[in-house]
Structure formats: structure tokens, C-alpha cells
mmCIF file of C-alpha atoms and ligand atoms in Angstrom:
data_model
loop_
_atom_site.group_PDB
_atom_site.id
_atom_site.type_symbol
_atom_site.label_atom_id
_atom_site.label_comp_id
_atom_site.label_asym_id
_atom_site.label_seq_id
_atom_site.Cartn_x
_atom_site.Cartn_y
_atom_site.Cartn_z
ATOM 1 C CA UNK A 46 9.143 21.706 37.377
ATOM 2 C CA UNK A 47 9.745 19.127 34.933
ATOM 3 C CA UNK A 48 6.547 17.669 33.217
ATOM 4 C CA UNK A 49 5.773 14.167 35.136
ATOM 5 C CA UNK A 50 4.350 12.290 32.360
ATOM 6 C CA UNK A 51 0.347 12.326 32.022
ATOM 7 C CA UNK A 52 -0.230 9.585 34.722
ATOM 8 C CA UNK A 53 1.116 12.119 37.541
ATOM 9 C CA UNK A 54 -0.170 15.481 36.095
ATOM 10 C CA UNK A 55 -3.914 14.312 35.384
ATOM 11 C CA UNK A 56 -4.423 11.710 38.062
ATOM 12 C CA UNK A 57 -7.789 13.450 39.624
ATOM 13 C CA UNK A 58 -9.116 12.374 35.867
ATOM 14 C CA UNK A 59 -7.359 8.744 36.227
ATOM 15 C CA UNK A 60 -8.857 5.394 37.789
ATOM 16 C CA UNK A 61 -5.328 4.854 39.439
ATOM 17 C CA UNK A 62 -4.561 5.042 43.037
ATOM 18 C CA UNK A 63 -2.118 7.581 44.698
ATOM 19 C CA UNK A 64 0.347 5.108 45.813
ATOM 20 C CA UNK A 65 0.344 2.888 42.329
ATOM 21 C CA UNK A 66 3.550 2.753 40.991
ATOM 22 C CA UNK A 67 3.314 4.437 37.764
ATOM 23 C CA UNK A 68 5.362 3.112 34.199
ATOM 24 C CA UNK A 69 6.229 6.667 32.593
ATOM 25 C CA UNK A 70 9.055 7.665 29.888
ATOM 26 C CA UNK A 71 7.327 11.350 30.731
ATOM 27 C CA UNK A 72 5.248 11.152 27.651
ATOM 28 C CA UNK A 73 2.262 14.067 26.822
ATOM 29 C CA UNK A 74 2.593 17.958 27.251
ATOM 30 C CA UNK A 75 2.792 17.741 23.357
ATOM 31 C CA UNK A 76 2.962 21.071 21.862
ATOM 32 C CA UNK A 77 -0.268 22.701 19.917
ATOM 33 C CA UNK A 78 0.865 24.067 17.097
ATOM 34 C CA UNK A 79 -0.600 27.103 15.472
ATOM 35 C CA UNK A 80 -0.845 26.694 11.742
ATOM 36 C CA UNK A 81 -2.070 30.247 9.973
ATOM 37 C CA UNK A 82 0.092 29.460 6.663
ATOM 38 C CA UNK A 83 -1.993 25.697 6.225
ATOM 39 C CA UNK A 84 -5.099 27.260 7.740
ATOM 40 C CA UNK A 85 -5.054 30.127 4.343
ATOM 41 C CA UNK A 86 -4.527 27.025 2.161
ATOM 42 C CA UNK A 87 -7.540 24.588 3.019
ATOM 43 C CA UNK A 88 -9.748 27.404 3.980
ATOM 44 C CA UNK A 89 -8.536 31.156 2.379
ATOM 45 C CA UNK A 90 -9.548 34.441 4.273
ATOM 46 C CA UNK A 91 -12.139 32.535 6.334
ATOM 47 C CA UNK A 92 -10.363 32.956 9.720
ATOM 48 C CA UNK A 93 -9.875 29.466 10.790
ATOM 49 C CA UNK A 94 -8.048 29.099 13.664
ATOM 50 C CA UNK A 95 -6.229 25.578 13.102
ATOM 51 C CA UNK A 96 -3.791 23.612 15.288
ATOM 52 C CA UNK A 97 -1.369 21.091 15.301
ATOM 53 C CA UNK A 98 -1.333 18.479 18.070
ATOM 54 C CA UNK A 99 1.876 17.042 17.465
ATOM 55 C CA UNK A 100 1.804 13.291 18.891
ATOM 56 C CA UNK A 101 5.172 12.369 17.748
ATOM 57 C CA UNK A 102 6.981 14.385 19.625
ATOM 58 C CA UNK A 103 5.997 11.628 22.488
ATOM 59 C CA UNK A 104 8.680 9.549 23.546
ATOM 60 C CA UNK A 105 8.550 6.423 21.213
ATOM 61 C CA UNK A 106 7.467 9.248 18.545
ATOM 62 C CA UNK A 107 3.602 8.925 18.637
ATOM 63 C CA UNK A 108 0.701 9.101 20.687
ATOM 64 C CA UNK A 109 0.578 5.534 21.893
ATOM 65 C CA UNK A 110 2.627 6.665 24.535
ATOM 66 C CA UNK A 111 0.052 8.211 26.495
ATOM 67 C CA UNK A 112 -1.786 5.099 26.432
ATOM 68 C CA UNK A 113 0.871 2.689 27.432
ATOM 69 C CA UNK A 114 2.060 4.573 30.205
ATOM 70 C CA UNK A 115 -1.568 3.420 31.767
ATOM 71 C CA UNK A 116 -2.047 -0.025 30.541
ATOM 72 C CA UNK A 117 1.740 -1.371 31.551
ATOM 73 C CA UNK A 118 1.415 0.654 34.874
ATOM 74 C CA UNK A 119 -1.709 -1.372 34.907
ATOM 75 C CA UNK A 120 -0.296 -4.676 34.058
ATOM 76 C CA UNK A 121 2.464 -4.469 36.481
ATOM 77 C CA UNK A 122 -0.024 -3.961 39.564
ATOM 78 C CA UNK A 123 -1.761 -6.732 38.609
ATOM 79 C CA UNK A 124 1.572 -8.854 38.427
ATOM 80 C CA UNK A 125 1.976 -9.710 34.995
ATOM 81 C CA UNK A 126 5.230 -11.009 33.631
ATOM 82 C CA UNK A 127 4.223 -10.740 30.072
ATOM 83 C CA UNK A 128 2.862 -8.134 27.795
ATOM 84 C CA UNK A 129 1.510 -8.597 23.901
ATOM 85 C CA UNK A 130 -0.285 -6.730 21.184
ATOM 86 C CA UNK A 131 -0.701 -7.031 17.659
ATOM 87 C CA UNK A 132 0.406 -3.538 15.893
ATOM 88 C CA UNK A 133 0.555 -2.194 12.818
ATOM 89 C CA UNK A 134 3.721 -0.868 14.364
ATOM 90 C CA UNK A 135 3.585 2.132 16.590
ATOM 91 C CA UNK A 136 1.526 0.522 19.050
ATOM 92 C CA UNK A 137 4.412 -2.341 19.095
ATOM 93 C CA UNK A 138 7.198 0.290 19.955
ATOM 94 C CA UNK A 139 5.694 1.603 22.468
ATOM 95 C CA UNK A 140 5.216 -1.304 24.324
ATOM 96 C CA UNK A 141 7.987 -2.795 23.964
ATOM 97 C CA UNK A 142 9.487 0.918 25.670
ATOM 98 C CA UNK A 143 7.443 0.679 28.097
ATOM 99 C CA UNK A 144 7.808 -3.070 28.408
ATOM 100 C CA UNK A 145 11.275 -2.552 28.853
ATOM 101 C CA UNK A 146 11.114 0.004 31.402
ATOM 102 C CA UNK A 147 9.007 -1.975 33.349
ATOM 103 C CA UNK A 148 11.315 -5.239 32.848
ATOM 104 C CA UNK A 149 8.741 -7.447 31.483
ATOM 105 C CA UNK A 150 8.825 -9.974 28.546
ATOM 106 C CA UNK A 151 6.702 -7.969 25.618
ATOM 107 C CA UNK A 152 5.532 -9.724 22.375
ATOM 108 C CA UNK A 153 4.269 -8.151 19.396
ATOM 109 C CA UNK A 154 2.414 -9.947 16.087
ATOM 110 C CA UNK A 155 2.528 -7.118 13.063
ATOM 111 C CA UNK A 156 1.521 -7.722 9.106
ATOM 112 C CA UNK A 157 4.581 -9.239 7.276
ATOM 113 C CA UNK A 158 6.162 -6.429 5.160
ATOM 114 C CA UNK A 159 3.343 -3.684 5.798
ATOM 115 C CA UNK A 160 5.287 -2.620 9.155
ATOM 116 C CA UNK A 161 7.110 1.311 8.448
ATOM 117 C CA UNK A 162 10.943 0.684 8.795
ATOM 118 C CA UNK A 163 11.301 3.249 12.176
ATOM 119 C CA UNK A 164 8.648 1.261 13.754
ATOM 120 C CA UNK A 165 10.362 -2.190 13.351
ATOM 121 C CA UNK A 166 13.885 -0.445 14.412
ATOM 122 C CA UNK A 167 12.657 0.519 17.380
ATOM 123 C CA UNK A 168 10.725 -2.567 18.480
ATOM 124 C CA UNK A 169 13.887 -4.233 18.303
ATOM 125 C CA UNK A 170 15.957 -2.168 20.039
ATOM 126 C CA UNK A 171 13.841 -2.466 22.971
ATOM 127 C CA UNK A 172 14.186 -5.596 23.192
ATOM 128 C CA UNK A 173 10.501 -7.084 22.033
ATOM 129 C CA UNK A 174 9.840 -10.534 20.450
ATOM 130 C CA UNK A 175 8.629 -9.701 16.965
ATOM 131 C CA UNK A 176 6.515 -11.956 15.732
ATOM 132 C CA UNK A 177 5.776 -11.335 12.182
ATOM 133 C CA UNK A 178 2.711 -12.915 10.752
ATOM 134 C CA UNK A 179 1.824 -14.181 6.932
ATOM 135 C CA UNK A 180 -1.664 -11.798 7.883
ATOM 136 C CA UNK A 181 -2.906 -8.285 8.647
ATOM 137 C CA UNK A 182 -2.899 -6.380 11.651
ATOM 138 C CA UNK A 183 -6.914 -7.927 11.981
ATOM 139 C CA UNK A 184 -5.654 -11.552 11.735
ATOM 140 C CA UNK A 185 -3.071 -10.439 14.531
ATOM 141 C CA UNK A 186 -5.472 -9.074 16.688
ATOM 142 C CA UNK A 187 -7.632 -12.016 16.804
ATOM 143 C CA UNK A 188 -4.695 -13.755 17.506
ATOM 144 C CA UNK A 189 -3.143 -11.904 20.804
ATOM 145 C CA UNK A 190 -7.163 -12.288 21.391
ATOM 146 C CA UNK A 191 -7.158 -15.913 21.865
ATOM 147 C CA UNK A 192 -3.675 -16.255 23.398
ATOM 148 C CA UNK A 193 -4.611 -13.968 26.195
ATOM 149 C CA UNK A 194 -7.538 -16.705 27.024
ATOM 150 C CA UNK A 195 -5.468 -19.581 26.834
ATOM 151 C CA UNK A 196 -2.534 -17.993 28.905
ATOM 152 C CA UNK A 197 -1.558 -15.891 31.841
ATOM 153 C CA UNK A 198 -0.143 -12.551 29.501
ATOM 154 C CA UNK A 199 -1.663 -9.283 29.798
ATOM 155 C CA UNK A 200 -2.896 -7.893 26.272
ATOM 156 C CA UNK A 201 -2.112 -4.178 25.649
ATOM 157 C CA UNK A 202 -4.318 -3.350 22.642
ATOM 158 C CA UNK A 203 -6.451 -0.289 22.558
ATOM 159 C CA UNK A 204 -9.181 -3.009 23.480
ATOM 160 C CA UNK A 205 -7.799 -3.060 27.012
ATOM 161 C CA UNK A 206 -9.367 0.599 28.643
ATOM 162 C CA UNK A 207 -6.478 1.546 30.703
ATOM 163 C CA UNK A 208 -5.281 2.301 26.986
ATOM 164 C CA UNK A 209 -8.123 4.763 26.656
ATOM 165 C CA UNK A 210 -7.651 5.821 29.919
ATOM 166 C CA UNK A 211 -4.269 7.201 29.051
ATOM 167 C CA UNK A 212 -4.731 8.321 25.821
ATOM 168 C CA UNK A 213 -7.929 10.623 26.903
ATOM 169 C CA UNK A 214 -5.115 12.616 28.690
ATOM 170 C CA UNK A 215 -5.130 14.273 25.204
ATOM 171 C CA UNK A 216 -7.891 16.257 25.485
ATOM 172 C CA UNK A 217 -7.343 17.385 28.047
ATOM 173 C CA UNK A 218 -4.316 19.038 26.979
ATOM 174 C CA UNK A 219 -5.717 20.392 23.863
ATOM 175 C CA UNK A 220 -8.243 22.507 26.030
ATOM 176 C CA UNK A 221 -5.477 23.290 28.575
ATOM 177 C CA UNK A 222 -3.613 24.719 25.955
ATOM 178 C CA UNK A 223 -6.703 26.229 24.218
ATOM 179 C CA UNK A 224 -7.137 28.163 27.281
ATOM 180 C CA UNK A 225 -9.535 26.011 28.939
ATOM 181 C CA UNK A 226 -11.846 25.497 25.660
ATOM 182 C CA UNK A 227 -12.583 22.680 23.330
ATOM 183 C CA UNK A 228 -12.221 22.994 19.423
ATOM 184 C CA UNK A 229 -14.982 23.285 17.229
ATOM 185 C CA UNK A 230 -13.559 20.615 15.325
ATOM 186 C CA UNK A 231 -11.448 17.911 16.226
ATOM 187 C CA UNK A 232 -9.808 15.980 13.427
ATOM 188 C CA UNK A 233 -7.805 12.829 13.400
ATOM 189 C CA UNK A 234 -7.114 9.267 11.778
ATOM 190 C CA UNK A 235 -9.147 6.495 12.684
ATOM 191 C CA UNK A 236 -7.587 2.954 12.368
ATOM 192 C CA UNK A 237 -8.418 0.548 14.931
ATOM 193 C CA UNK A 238 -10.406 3.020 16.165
ATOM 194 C CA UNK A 239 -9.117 3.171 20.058
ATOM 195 C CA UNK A 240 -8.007 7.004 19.785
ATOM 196 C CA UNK A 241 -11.508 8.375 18.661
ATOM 197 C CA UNK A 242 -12.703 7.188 21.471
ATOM 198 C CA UNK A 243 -10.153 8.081 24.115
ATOM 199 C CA UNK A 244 -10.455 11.565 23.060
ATOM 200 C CA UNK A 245 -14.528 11.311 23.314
ATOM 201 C CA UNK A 246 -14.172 10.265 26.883
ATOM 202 C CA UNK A 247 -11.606 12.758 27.985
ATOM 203 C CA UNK A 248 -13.818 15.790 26.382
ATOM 204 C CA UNK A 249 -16.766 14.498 28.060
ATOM 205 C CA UNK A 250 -15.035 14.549 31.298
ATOM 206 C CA UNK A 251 -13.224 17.192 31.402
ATOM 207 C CA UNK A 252 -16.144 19.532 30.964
ATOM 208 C CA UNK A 253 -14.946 21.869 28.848
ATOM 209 C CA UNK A 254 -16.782 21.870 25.872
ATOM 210 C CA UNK A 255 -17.161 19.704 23.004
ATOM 211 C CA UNK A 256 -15.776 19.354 19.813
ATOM 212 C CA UNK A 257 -17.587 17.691 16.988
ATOM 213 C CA UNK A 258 -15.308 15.027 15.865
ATOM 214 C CA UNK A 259 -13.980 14.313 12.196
ATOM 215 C CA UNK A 260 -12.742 11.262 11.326
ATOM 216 C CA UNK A 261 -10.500 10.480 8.428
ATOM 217 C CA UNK A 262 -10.125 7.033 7.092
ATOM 218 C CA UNK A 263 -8.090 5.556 3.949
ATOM 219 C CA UNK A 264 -10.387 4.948 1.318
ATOM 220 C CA UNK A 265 -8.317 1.425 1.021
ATOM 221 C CA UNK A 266 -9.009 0.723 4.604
ATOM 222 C CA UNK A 267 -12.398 2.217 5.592
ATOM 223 C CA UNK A 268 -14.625 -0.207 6.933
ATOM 224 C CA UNK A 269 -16.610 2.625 9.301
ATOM 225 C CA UNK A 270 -17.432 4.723 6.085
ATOM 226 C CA UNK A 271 -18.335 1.886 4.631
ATOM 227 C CA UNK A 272 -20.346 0.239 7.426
ATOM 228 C CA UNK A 273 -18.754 -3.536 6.552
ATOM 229 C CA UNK A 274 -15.589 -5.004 7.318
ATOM 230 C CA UNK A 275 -12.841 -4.702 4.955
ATOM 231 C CA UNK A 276 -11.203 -8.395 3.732
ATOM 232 C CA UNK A 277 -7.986 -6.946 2.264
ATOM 233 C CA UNK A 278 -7.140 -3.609 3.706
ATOM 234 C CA UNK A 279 -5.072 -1.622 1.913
ATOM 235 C CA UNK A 280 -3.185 1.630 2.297
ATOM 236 C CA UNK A 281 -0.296 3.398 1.936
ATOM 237 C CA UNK A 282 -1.074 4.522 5.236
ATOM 238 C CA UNK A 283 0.071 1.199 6.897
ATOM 239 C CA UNK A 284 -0.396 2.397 10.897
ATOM 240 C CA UNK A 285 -4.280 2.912 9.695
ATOM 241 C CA UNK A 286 -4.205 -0.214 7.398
ATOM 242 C CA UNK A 287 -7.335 -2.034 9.799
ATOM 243 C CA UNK A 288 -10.703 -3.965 7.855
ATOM 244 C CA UNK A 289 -11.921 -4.439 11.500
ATOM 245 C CA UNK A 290 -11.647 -2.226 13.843
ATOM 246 C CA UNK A 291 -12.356 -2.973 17.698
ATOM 247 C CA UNK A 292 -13.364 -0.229 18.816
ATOM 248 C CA UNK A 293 -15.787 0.441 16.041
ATOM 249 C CA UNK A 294 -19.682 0.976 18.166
ATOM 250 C CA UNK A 295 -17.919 3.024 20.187
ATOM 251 C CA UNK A 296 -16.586 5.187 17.666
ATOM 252 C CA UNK A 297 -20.127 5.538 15.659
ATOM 253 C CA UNK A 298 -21.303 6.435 19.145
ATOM 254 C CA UNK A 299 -18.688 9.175 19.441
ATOM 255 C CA UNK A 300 -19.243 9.929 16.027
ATOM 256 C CA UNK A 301 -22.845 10.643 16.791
ATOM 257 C CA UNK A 302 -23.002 12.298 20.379
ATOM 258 C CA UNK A 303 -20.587 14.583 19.018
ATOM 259 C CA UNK A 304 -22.715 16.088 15.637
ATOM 260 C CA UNK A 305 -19.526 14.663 13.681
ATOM 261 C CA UNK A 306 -18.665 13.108 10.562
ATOM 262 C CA UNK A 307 -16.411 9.908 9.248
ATOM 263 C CA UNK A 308 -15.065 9.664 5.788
ATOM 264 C CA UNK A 309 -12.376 8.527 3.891
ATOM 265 C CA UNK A 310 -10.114 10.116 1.955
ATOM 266 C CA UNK A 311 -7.565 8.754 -0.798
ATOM 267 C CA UNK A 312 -4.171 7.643 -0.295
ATOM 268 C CA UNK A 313 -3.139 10.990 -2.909
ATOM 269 C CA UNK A 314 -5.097 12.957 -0.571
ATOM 270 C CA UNK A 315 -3.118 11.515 2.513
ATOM 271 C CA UNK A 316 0.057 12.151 1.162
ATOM 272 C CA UNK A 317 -0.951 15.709 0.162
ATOM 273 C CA UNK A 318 -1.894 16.895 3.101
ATOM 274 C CA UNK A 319 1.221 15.451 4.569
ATOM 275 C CA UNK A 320 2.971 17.607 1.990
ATOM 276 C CA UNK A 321 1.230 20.596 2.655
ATOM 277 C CA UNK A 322 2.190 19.781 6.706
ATOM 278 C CA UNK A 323 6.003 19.644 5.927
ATOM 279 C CA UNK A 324 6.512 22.133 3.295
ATOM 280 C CA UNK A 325 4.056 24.675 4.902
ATOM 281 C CA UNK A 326 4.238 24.352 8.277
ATOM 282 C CA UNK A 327 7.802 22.797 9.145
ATOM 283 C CA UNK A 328 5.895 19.920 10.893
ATOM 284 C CA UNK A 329 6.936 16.197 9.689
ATOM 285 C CA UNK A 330 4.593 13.315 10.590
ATOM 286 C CA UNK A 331 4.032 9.589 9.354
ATOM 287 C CA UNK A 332 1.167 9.537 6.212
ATOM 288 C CA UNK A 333 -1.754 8.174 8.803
ATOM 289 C CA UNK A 334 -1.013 10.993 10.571
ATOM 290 C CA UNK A 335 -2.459 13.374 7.679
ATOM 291 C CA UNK A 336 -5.112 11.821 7.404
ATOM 292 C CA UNK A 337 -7.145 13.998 10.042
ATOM 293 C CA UNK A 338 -6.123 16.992 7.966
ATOM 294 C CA UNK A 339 -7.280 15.425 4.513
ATOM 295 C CA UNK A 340 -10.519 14.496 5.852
ATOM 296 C CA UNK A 341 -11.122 18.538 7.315
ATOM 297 C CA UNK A 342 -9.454 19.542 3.861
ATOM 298 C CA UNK A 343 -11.953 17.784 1.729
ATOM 299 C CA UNK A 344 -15.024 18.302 4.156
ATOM 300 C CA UNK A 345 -14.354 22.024 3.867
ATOM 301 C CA UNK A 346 -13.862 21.817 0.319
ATOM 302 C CA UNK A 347 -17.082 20.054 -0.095
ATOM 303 C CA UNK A 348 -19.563 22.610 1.941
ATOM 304 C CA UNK A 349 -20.061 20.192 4.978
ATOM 305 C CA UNK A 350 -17.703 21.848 6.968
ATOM 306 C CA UNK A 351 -17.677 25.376 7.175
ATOM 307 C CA UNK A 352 -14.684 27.032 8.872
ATOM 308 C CA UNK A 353 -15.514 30.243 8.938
ATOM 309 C CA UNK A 354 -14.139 31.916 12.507
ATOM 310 C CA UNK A 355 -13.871 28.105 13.660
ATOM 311 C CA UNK A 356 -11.006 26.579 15.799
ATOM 312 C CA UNK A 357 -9.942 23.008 14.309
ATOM 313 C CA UNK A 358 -7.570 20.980 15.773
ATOM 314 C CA UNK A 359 -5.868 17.851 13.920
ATOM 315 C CA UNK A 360 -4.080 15.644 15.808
ATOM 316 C CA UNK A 361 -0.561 14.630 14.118
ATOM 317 C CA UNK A 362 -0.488 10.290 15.464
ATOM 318 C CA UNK A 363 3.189 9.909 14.610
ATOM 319 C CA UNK A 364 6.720 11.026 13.596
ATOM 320 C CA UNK A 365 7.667 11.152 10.176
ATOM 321 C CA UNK A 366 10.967 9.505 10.732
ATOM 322 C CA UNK A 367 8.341 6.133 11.877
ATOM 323 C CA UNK A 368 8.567 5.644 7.871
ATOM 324 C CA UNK A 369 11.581 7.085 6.216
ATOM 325 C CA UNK A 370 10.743 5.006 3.077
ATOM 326 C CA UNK A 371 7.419 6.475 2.021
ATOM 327 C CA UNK A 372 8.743 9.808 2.380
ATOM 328 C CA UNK A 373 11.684 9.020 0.658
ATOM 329 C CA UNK A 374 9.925 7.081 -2.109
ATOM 330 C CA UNK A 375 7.399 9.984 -2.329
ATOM 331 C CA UNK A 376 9.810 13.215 -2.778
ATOM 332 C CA UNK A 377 12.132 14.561 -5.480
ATOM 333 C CA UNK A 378 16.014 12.599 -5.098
ATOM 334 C CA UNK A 379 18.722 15.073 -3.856
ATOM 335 C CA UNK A 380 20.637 16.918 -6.575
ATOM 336 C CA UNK A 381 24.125 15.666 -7.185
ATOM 337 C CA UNK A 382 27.370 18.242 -7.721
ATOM 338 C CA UNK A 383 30.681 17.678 -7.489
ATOM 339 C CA UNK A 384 32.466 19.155 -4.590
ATOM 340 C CA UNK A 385 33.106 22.478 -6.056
ATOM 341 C CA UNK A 386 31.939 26.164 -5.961
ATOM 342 C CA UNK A 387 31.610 26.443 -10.041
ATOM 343 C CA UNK A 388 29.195 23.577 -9.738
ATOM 344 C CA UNK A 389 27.392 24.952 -6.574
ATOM 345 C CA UNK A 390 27.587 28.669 -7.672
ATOM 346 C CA UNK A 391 25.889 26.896 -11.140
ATOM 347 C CA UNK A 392 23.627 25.174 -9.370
ATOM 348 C CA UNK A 393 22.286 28.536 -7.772
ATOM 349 C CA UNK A 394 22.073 30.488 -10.750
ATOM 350 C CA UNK A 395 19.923 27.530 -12.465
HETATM 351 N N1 F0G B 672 -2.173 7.154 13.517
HETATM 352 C C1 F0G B 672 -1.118 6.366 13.757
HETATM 353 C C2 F0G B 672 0.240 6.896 13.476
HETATM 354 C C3 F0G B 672 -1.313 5.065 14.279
HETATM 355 O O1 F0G B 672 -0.272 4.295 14.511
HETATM 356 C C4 F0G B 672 -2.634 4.611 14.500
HETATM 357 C C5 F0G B 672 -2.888 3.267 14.998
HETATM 358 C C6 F0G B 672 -3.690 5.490 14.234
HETATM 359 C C7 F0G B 672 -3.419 6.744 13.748
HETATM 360 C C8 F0G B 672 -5.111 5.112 14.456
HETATM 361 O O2 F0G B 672 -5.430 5.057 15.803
HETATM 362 O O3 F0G B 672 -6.133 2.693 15.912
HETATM 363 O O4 F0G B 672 -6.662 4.278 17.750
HETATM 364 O O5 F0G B 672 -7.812 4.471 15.557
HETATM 365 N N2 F0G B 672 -1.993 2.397 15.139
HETATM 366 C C9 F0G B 672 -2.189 1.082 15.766
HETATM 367 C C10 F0G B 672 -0.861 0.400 15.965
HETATM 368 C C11 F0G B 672 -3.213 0.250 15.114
HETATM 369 O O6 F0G B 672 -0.823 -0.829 16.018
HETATM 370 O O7 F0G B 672 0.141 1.079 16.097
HETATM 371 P P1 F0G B 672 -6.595 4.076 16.293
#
């Protein structure tokens, strides 16, 4: 049977009623990717058992998918016409997919020039209203905030909790495919901080265990390791580039029911462990999407985290083709030969 999007195969879990009409491009069932060659690297002969939770592979290439699906299925049974968010850019293509799928008007407000090339592609060709603003993804989000007051539009931030609703559905598929287990650890970036605690909720519930949870922010952008609000974000990392994030008590609650940790780690640690993701493990994300990985890397590396015999899963947010640029900017150029086996046969031999 073909896999009915995570609406239809977790709805026991779900606050939605049988007959709803459910949104769904089929997103989740995400594959859980073993990872022995990374594991030796961040943690040599110590038997960690790590995984890959590969988000992007969801429909509009990352996990906001499983969210959406929810909060437009949502907004259409309570008859709105009009969705918005403010994104730093995945969030925007996903609903505007969704958006579109649904047929309803869908506006998104993202940070002038700080919004990954794949992201703004695709928000376009589904149609959305892009609204770019002289202001970060914060100023944005106070924005769709205010409009949502003052007008009849439903907002489809991760501050709406049909989001989290959807995006719990997660979990539950990493213990599914753990064989009905949590992790020990369970490592991902934290931005605006809606994920962290999605995943919190659908652990909890789904009564298999719990994971402690590891956070990784950029050290740029890391107002919940810092414990103030950051003015001028700043990242290389733009999907995680948030001073203020909304769902910030909830995540230090998270953070401290679970026994875990939140720290940030440097954009050259970001875009190493994205690195080590491609090169040794075939697997190509967005740099946020590392950023779970550089925070168990350097918490290992440190002494806090020790991983010997442990099972860590790190969830991968996005697809690496969301921001062709940075990885383009940030590996060698191609060689150039002419057209001609001396040259190639040369090339070889080098
Ligand atoms: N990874 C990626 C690829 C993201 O796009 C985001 C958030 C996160 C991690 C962090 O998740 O906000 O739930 O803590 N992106 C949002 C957006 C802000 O607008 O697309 P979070």
C-alpha cells in the first residue's frame, strides 16, 4: 500500500476527526539512515549507533511538510481563504505547496537577501505572494502576528499547534523504525524553536521511551544558549537565522524534562559537519540541517556526551539543493579539460 501521508497513517495520535478532509502531498515515512562510517569519525571504536533522519526527502524537501499537512488541513475546515507565515524560507515553500493544493491565497514575509535560492524558487512556483521585507525573519513574525488580528487570514507559523501536531508525527517514526524504541539521543537544529518541541510531544505520547534531546544552535543566532534575545542574528545557516524564537519556554521545558542540553556551535563547525554528511555518508542536506550533528560532535568531543554503546539520532531539516549557493561557494570549483582523452588520461595520472 502506498504510504498515505502522516495525517492518515497516525491519526489515533492526531486531534483530527475521521471524516476531516485532509491537505496531504504524502509527506513523512522519511528514511532512517544508518551512518557507521560518520559514527567512527565523531566517536572512534565506541559503538555508537547513529542515524540519519533525512527530512528533505519530504515533498517540498524538508520537514515542514509534516507540519503543514496539519495546519492547512486545519485552516481549510475552519474556512479560511487565506494563509500567511513569515519564513526564513522552508517554512514559506511549504505552504505555499500546500496552499496550492488546497487552492487558497498563501502569503509569505522572509528577510530580504538572507532567503537560500531553492527556497525562493519554489515559493514562486507555487504560486505564493512573496513579500520580502527590509527585516529579519523576527521582524516578519511579529508582523504576520499583527495582521492575523486585524484580518480574517489564518497564520501557519510553528506558533499555530496544528503545526506541532504534524510535525510530532516524527517521532513517531523514528521509534517505528527503531523497532519500537526511542534514541538515547536525539539531535537537531533549533531555530524558531517549533520542531524541538513537536518532537517532545510526540515522544511523550507515543510511549516509547525517551530520548534526551540535544539542541544545536548557530553561535551567530543563539538566543536560547544565551538566555537573551539576539538584535542582529546572524548565520550562515539562514533557515536557523532567529534572535527570538516563539517557541522558546517550551523548548527550555523540553530541554529540561528530557535530561538534555542546548548549545551552539560555529558556523565552521556547521559547515563541517555538513561536509563530513556528504563526503562520508552520501547524504546532502542544507547547512541548518548539520547543525544537530555539530552540536553531538562537539558535546562528545567535550566529555558531556558520552556515546559509548548509545543510539543517536540527528535529524537532517532540509535538502541540500534548498541552497545551491552555499554549497557551491563552500567547495573546490570543477576542474576544466578540454574535450580530449590526452587531457583526461593526464588528468588521471596527476
Ligand atoms: N532546519 C531547517 C532546514 C529549517 O528551515 C528550520 C526552520 C529549522 C531547522 C529550525 O526549526 O524553527 O522549528 O526550530 N525554519 C523556519 C522557516 C524558521 O521559516 O522555514 P525550528
Amino acid at each position: 500500500m502506498s504510504w498515505p501521508g502522516v495525517i492518515h497513517a497516525y491519526l489515533p495520535y492526531l486531534p483530527f476527526a475521521a471524516d476531516t478532509p485532509i491537505i496531504t502531498l504524502n509527506e513523512g515515512n522519511t528514511p532512517l539512515i544508518r551512518a557507521d562510517r560518520l559514527a567512527e569519525a565523531i566517536a572512534p571504536k565506541a559503538g555508537l549507533q547513529l542515524y540519519l533522519k533525512y527530512e528533505g526527502l519530504n515533498p517540498t524537501g524538508s520537514f515542514k511538510d509534516r507540519g503543514m499537512t496539519a495546519a492547512i488541513t486545519q485552516a481549510v475546515a475552519e474556512g479560511a481563504k487565506t494563509v500567511i507565515c513569515a519564513s526564513t524560507g522552508n517554512t514559506a515553500a511549504s505552504a505555499a505547496a500546500y496552499a496550492a493544493r488546497a487552492g487558497l491565497r498563501c502569503l509569505v514575509l522572509v528577510p530580504e537577501g538572507k532567503i537560500a535560492l531553492g527556497k525562493l524558487a519554489a515559493s514562486l512556483a507555487y504560486g505564493a505572494e512573496v513579500i520580502s521585507i527590509a527585516g529579519s525573519f523576527d521582524d516578519g513574525l511579529n508582523l504576520v502576528c499583527e495582521i492575523v488580528r486585524r484580518q480574517p487570514i489564518a497564520l501557519v507559523n510553528s506558533i499555530n499547534p496544528w503545526r506541532l501536531e504534524g510535525q510530532k508525527t516524527a517521532a513517531f517514526e523514528i521509534c517505528d523504525q527503531l523497532g519500537g524504541r526511542a534514541p538515547d539521543w536525539h539531535c537537531l537544529p533549533v531555530g524558531n524553536a517549533g520542531n524541538i518541541s513537536a518532537y517532545w510531544l510526540g515522544y511523550r505520547q507515543y510511549g516509547k521511551g525517551l530520548p534526551r534531546l540535544l539542541g544545536g544552535q548557530a553561535s551567530g543566532a543563539a538566543p536560547i544558549v544565551l538566555g537573551r534575545v539576539v538584535e542582529k542574528p546572524e548565520t550562515l545557516a539562514t533557515a536557523i537565522r532567529i534572535g527570538n524564537p516563539a517557541r522558546w519556554q517550551q523548548a527550555l521545558a523540553a530541554l529540561d524534562e528530557s535530561g538534555g542540553i542546548i548549545t551552539a556551535v560555529s558556523d565552521d563547525d556547521i559547515l563541517q559537519s555538513w561536509r563530513l554528511l556528504a563526503r562520508l555518508e552520501g547524504v546532502f542536506v542544507e547547512p541548518a540541517s548539520a547543525t544537530g550533528l555539530a552540536a553531538l560532535k562537539q558535546q562528545i568531543a567535550l566529555g558531556e556526551i558520552d556515546p559509548v554503546g548509545k543510539t543517536a539520532v540527528c535529524v537532517l531539516t532540509g535538502h541540500g539543493l534548498k541552497d545551491p549557493a552555499t554549497a557551491v561557494a563552500h567547495a573546490n570549483p570543477p576542474h576544466t579539460l578540454p574535450a580530449d582523452i590526452t587531457a583526461l588520461e593526464a588528468y588521471l595520472q596527476r
